[in-house]
């Protein structure tokens, strides 16, 4: 696999960390209340996945953080998503 060739064929749109949390809704609320993020979405009832966003793209790419439910955050590893494509 030629990574350099792949990078030339697609645009990298950003990196989005996926954080394991015990309570997705509470974590999203904390990011919004404490750090000024906006709620992008919550999925599930109660939420098992969500995303918060900071910025609107006017000063560079927005920051997205995914929040993924883990009963014990210390036992679940964090992930990083690299978004690539033509658009």
Short mmCIF file of C-alpha atoms in Angstrom, two decimals:
data_model
loop_
_atom_site.label_atom_id
_atom_site.label_comp_id
_atom_site.label_asym_id
_atom_site.label_seq_id
_atom_site.Cartn_x
_atom_site.Cartn_y
_atom_site.Cartn_z
CA UNK A 1 0.00 0.00 0.00
CA UNK A 2 1.47 3.31 -1.08
CA UNK A 3 0.34 5.80 1.58
CA UNK A 4 1.90 8.72 -0.25
CA UNK A 5 -0.08 7.88 -3.38
CA UNK A 6 -3.29 7.57 -1.37
CA UNK A 7 -2.69 10.97 0.19
CA UNK A 8 -2.23 12.50 -3.27
CA UNK A 9 -5.52 10.98 -4.50
CA UNK A 10 -7.65 12.21 -1.59
CA UNK A 11 -7.95 15.31 0.54
CA UNK A 12 -7.55 14.92 4.27
CA UNK A 13 -10.50 16.68 5.92
CA UNK A 14 -9.43 16.36 9.52
CA UNK A 15 -8.74 14.13 12.46
CA UNK A 16 -11.55 13.35 14.89
CA UNK A 17 -10.69 11.74 18.22
CA UNK A 18 -13.20 9.24 19.64
CA UNK A 19 -13.19 9.37 23.44
CA UNK A 20 -14.58 6.55 25.60
CA UNK A 21 -16.91 7.98 28.26
CA UNK A 22 -19.24 6.51 30.89
CA UNK A 23 -22.08 8.98 30.12
CA UNK A 24 -22.22 10.40 26.58
CA UNK A 25 -24.86 13.03 27.35
CA UNK A 26 -23.04 14.32 30.44
CA UNK A 27 -19.69 14.39 28.61
CA UNK A 28 -21.23 16.33 25.70
CA UNK A 29 -22.80 18.75 28.16
CA UNK A 30 -19.43 19.26 29.86
CA UNK A 31 -17.66 20.03 26.57
CA UNK A 32 -20.39 22.54 25.67
CA UNK A 33 -20.70 24.17 29.09
CA UNK A 34 -17.02 24.25 30.02
CA UNK A 35 -15.12 24.57 26.74
CA UNK A 36 -17.66 26.30 24.48
CA UNK A 37 -18.32 23.40 22.08
CA UNK A 38 -21.71 22.96 20.36
CA UNK A 39 -23.64 19.71 20.41
CA UNK A 40 -23.47 18.22 16.91
CA UNK A 41 -25.53 15.08 17.58
CA UNK A 42 -26.44 12.36 20.08
CA UNK A 43 -27.39 8.83 19.00
CA UNK A 44 -29.49 6.43 21.08
CA UNK A 45 -31.76 6.66 24.10
CA UNK A 46 -29.84 6.94 26.34
CA UNK A 47 -27.10 8.18 24.01
CA UNK A 48 -24.35 5.67 23.18
CA UNK A 49 -22.55 7.91 20.69
CA UNK A 50 -22.38 11.64 20.11
CA UNK A 51 -20.26 14.40 18.71
CA UNK A 52 -19.44 17.94 19.76
CA UNK A 53 -18.02 20.65 17.51
CA UNK A 54 -16.03 23.83 18.02
CA UNK A 55 -15.81 26.39 15.23
CA UNK A 56 -17.75 27.00 12.04
CA UNK A 57 -14.95 26.70 9.50
CA UNK A 58 -14.45 30.45 9.14
CA UNK A 59 -11.11 30.35 11.00
CA UNK A 60 -9.92 26.95 9.82
CA UNK A 61 -11.43 23.51 10.04
CA UNK A 62 -13.85 22.97 12.94
CA UNK A 63 -12.80 20.67 15.77
CA UNK A 64 -14.98 17.56 16.18
CA UNK A 65 -14.79 15.19 19.14
CA UNK A 66 -16.74 11.92 19.11
CA UNK A 67 -17.96 10.54 22.44
CA UNK A 68 -18.55 6.79 22.66
CA UNK A 69 -20.22 5.03 25.60
CA UNK A 70 -17.99 2.64 27.53
CA UNK A 71 -19.21 1.30 30.89
CA UNK A 72 -15.68 1.77 32.21
CA UNK A 73 -13.74 4.38 30.20
CA UNK A 74 -10.44 3.11 31.50
CA UNK A 75 -11.03 -0.26 29.82
CA UNK A 76 -11.85 1.15 26.38
CA UNK A 77 -9.18 2.62 24.17
CA UNK A 78 -9.57 5.95 22.44
CA UNK A 79 -9.65 6.04 18.65
CA UNK A 80 -8.71 8.63 16.08
CA UNK A 81 -10.58 8.93 12.78
CA UNK A 82 -8.84 10.41 9.77
CA UNK A 83 -11.41 11.76 7.30
CA UNK A 84 -10.30 11.62 3.68
CA UNK A 85 -12.08 12.01 0.35
CA UNK A 86 -12.48 14.17 -2.73
CA UNK A 87 -15.05 16.60 -1.33
#
